[in-house]
mmCIF file of N, CA and C in Angstrom:
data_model
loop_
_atom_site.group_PDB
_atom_site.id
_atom_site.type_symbol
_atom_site.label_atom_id
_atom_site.label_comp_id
_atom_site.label_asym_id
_atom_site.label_seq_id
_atom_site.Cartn_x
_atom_site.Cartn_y
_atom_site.Cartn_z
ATOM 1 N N UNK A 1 79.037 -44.991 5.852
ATOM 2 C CA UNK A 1 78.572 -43.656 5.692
ATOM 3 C C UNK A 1 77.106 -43.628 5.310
ATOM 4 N N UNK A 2 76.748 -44.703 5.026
ATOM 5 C CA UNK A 2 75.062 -45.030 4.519
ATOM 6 C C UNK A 2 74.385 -44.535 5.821
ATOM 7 N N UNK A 3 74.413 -44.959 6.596
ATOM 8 C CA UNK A 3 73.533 -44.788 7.941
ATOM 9 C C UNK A 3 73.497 -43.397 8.601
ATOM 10 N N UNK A 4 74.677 -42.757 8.527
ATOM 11 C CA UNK A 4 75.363 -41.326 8.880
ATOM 12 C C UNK A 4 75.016 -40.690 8.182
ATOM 13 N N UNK A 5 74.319 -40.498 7.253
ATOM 14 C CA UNK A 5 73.958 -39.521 6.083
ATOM 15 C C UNK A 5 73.221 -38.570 6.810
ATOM 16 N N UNK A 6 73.516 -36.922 6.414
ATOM 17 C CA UNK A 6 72.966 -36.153 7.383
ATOM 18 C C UNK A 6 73.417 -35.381 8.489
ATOM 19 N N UNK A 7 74.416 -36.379 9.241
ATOM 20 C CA UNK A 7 74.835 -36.175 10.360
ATOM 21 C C UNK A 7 76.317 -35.784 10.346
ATOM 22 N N UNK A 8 76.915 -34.822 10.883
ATOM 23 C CA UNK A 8 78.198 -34.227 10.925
ATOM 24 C C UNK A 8 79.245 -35.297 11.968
ATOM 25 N N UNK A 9 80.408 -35.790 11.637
ATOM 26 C CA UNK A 9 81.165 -36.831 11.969
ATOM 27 C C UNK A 9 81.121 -36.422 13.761
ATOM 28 N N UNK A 10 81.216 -37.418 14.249
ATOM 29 C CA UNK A 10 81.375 -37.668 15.576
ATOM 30 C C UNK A 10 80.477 -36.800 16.688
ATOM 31 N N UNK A 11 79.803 -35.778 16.313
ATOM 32 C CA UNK A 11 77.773 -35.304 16.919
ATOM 33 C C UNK A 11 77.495 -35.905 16.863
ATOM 34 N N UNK A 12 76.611 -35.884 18.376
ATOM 35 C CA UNK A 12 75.586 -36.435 18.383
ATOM 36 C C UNK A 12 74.254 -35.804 18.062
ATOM 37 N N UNK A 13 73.036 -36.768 17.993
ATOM 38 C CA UNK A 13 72.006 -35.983 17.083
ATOM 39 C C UNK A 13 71.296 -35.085 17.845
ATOM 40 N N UNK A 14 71.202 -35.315 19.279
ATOM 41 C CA UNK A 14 70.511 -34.386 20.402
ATOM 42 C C UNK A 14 71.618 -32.988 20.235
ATOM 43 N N UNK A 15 72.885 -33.004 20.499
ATOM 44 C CA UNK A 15 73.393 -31.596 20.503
ATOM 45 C C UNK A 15 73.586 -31.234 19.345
ATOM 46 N N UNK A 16 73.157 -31.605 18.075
ATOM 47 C CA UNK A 16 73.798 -30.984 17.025
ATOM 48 C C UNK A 16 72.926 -29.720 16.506
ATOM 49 N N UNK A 17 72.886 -28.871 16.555
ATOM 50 C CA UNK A 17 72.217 -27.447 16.062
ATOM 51 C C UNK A 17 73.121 -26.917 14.668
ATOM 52 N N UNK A 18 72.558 -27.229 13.415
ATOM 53 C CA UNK A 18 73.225 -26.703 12.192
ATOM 54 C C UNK A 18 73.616 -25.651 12.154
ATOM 55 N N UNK A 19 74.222 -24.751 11.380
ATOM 56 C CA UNK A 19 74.106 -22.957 11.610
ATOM 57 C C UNK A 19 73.436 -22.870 10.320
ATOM 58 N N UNK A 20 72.082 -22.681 10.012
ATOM 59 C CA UNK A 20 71.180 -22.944 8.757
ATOM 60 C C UNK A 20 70.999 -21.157 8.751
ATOM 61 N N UNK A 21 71.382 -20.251 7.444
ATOM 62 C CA UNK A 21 70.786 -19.255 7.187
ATOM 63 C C UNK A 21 69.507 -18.946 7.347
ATOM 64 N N UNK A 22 69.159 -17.711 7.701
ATOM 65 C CA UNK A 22 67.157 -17.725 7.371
ATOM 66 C C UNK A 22 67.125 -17.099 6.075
ATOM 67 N N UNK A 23 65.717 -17.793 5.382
ATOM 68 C CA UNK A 23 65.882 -17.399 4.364
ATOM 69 C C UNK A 23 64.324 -16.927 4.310
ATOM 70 N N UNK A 24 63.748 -15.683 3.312
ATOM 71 C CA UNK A 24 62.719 -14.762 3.168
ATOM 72 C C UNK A 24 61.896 -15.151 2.274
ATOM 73 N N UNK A 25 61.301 -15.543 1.408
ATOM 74 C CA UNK A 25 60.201 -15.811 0.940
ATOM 75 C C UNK A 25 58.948 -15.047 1.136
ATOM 76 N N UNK A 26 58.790 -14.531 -0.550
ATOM 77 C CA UNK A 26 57.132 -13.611 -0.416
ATOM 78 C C UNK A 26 55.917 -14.239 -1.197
ATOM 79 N N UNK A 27 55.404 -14.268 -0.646
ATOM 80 C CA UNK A 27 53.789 -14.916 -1.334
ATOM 81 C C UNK A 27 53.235 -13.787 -2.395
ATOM 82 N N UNK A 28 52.843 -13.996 -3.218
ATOM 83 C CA UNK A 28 52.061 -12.995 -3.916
ATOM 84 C C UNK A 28 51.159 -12.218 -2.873
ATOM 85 N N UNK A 29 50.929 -11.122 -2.836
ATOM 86 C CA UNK A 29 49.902 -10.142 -1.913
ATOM 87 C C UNK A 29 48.736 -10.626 -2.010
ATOM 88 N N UNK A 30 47.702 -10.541 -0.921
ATOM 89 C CA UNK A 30 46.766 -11.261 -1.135
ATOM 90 C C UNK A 30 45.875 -9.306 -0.759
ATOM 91 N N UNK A 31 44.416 -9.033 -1.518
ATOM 92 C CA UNK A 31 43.993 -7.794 -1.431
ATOM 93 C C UNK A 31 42.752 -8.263 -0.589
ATOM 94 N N UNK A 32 42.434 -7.724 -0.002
ATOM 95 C CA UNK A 32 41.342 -7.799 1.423
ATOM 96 C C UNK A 32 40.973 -6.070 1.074
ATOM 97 N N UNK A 33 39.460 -6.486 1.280
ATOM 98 C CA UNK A 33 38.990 -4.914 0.746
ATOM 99 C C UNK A 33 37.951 -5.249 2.431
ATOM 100 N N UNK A 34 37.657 -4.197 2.564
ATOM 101 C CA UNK A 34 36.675 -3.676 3.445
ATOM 102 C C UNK A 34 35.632 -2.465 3.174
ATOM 103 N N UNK A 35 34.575 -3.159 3.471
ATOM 104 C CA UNK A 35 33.919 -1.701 3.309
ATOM 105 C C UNK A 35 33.209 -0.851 4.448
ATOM 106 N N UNK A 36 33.446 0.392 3.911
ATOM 107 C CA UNK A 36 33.001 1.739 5.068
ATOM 108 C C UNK A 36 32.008 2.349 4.158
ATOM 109 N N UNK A 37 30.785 2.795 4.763
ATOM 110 C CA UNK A 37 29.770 3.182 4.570
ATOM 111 C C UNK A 37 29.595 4.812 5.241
ATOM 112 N N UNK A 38 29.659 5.535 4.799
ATOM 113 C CA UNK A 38 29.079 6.957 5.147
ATOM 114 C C UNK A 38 27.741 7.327 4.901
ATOM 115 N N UNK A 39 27.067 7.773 5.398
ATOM 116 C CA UNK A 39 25.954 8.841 4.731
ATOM 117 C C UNK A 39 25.799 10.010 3.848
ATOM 118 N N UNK A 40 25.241 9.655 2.713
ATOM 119 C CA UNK A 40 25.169 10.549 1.628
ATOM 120 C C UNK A 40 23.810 11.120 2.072
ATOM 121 N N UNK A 41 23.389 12.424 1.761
ATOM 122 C CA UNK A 41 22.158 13.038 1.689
ATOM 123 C C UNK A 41 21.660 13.058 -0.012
ATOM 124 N N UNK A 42 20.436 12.300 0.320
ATOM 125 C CA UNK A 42 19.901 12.003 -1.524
ATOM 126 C C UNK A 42 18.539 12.907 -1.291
ATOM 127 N N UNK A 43 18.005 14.004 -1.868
ATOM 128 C CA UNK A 43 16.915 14.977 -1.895
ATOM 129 C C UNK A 43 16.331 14.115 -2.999
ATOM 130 N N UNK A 44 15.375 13.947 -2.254
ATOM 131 C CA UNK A 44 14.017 13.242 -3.639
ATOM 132 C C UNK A 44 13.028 13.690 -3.477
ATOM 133 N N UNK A 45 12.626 13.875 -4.592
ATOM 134 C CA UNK A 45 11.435 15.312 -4.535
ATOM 135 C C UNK A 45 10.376 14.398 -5.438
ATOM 136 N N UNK A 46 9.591 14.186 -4.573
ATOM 137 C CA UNK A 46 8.093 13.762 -5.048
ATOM 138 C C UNK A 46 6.586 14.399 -5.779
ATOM 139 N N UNK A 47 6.777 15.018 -6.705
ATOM 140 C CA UNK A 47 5.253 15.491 -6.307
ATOM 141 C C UNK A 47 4.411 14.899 -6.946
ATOM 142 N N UNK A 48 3.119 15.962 -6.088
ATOM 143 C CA UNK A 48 2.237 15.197 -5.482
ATOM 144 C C UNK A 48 0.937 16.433 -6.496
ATOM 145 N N UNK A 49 -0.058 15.466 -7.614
ATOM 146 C CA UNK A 49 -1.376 16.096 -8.139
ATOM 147 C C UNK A 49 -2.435 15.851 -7.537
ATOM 148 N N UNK A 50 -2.967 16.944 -7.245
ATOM 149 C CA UNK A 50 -4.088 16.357 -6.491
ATOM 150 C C UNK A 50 -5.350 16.884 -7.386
ATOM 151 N N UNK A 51 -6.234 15.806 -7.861
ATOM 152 C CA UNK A 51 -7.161 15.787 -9.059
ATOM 153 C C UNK A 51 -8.189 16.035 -8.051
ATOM 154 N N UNK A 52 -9.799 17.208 -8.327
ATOM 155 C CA UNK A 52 -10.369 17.265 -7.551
ATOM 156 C C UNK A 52 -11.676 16.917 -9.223
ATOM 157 N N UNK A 53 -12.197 16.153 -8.102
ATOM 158 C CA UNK A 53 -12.980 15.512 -9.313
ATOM 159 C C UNK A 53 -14.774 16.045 -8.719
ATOM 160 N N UNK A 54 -15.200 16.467 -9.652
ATOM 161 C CA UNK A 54 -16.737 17.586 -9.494
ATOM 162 C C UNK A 54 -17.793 16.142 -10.053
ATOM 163 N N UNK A 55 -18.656 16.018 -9.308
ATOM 164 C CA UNK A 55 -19.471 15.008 -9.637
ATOM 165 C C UNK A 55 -21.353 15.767 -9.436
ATOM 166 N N UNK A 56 -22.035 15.980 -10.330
ATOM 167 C CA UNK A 56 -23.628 16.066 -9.613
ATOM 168 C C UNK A 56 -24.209 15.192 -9.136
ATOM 169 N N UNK A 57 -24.720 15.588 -7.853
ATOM 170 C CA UNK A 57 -25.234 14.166 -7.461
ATOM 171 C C UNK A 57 -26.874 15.029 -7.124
ATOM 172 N N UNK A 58 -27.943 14.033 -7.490
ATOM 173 C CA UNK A 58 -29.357 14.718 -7.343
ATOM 174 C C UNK A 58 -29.825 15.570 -5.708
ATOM 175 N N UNK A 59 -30.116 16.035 -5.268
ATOM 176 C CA UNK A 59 -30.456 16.251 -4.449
ATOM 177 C C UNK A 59 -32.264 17.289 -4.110
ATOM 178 N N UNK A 60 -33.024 16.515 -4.001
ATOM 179 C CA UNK A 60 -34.341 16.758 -4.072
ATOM 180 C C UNK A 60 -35.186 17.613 -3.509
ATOM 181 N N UNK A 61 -35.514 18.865 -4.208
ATOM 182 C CA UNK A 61 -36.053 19.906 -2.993
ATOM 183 C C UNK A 61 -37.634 20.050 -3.849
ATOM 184 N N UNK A 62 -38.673 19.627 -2.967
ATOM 185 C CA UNK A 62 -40.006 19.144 -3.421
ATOM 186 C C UNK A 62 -40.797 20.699 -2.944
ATOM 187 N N UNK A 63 -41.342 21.078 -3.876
ATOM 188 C CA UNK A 63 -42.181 22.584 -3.737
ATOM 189 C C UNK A 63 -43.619 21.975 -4.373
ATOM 190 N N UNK A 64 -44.432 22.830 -3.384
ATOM 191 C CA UNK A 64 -46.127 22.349 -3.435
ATOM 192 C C UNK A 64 -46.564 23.482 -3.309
ATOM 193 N N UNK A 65 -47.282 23.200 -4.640
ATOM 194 C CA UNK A 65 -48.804 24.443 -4.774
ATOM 195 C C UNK A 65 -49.791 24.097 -4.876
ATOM 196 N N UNK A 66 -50.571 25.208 -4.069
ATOM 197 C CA UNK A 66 -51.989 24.717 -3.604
ATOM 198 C C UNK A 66 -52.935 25.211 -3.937
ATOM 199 N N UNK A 67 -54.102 24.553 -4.647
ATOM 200 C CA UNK A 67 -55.007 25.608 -5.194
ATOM 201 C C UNK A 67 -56.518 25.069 -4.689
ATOM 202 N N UNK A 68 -57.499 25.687 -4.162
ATOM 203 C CA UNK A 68 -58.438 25.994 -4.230
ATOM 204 C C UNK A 68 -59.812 25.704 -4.920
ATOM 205 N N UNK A 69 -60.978 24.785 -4.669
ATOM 206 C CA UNK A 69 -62.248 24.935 -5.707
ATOM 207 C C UNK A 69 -63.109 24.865 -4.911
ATOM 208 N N UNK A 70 -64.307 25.206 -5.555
ATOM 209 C CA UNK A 70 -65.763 24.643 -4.383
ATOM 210 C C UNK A 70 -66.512 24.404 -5.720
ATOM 211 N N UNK A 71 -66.946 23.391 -4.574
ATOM 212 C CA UNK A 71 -67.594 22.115 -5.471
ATOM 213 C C UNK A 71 -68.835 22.412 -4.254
ATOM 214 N N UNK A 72 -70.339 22.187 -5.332
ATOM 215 C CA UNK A 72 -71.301 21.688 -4.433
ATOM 216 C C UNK A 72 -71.912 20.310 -5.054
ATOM 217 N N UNK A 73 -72.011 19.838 -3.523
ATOM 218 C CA UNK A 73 -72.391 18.703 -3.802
ATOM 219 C C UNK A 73 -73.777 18.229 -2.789
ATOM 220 N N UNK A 74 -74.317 18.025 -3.148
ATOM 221 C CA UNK A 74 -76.445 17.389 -2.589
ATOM 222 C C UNK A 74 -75.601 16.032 -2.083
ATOM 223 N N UNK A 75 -76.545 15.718 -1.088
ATOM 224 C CA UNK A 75 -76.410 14.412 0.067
ATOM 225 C C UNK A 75 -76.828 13.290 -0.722
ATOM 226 N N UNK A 76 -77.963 13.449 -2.414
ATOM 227 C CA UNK A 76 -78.159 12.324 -2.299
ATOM 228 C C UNK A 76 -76.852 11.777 -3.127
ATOM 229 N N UNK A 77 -76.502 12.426 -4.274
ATOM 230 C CA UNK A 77 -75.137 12.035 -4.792
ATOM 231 C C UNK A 77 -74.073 11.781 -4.325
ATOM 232 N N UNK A 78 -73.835 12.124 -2.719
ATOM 233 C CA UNK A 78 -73.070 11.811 -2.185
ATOM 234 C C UNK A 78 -72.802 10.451 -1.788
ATOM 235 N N UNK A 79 -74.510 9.986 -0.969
ATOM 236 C CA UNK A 79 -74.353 8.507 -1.332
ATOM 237 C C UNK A 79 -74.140 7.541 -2.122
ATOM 238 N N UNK A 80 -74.251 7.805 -3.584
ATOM 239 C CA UNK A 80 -74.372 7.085 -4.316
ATOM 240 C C UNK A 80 -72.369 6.818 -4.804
ATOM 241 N N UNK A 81 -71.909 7.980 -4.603
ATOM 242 C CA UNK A 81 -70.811 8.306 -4.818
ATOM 243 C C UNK A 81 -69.873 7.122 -4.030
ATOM 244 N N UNK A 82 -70.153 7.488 -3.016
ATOM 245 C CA UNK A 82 -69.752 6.703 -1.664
ATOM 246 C C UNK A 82 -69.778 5.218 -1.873
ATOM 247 N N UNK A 83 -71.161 4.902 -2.437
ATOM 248 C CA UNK A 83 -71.563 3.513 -2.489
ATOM 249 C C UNK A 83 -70.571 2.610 -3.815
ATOM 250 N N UNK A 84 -70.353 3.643 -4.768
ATOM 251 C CA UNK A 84 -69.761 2.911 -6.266
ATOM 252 C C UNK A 84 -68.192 3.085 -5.465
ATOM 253 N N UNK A 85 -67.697 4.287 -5.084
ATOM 254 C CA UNK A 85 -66.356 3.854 -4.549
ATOM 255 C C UNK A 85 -65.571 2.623 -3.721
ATOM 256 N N UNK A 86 -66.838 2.417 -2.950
ATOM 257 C CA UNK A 86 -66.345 1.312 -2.114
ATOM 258 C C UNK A 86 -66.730 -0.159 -2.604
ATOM 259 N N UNK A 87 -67.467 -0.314 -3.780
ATOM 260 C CA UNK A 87 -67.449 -0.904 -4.076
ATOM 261 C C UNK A 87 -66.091 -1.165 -5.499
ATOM 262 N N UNK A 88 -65.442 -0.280 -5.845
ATOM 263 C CA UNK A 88 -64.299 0.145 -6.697
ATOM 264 C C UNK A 88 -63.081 -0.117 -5.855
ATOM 265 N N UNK A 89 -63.158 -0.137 -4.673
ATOM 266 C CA UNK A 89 -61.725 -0.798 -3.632
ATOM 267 C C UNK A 89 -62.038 -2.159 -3.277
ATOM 268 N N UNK A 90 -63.177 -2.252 -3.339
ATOM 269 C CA UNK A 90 -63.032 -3.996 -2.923
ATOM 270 C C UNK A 90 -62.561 -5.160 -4.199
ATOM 271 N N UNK A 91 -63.033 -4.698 -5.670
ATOM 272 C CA UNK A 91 -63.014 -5.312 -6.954
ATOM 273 C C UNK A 91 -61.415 -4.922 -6.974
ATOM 274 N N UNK A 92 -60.367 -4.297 -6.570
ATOM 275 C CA UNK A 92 -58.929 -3.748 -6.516
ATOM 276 C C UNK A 92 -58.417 -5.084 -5.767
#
């Protein structure tokens, strides 16, 4: 009976089909999440200062007045005039 162990008397092992119950077994649940995404509308309100910044900046408006003399002047002082000036730009 050592060798036969297993085996139902006089079957053979090709035709022998047991009549074995089925039996059910549950695993603990396993949780699988998925995610779905919709569109939310988010209003974000920014504002906005607008600094206006005043600066003087020079701007140059040149006015000329004109005035008038008479001068007399003799030819010979003129030369002499003439003569010390140009000699007053060259010593420059």
């Amino acid at each position: 009976m050592g060798s036969n162990m297993g085996m139902v008397e006089g079957a053979n092992s090709a035709n022998f089909c047991p009549d074995c119950p089925t039996q059910t077994i549950y695993d603990p649940p396993i949780t699988q999440y998925e995610d779905i995404y919709h569109p939310q509308l988010v209003n974000v309100i920014q504002n906005i200062e607008t600094v206006k910044k005043h600066h003087c900046c020079p701007v140059y408006q040149h006015y000329y007045t004109q005035s008038e003399k008479n001068v007399m002047v003799s030819g010979l002082k003129r030369r002499k005039r003439a003569k010390i000036s140009s000699k007053k730009r060259s010593k420059k």
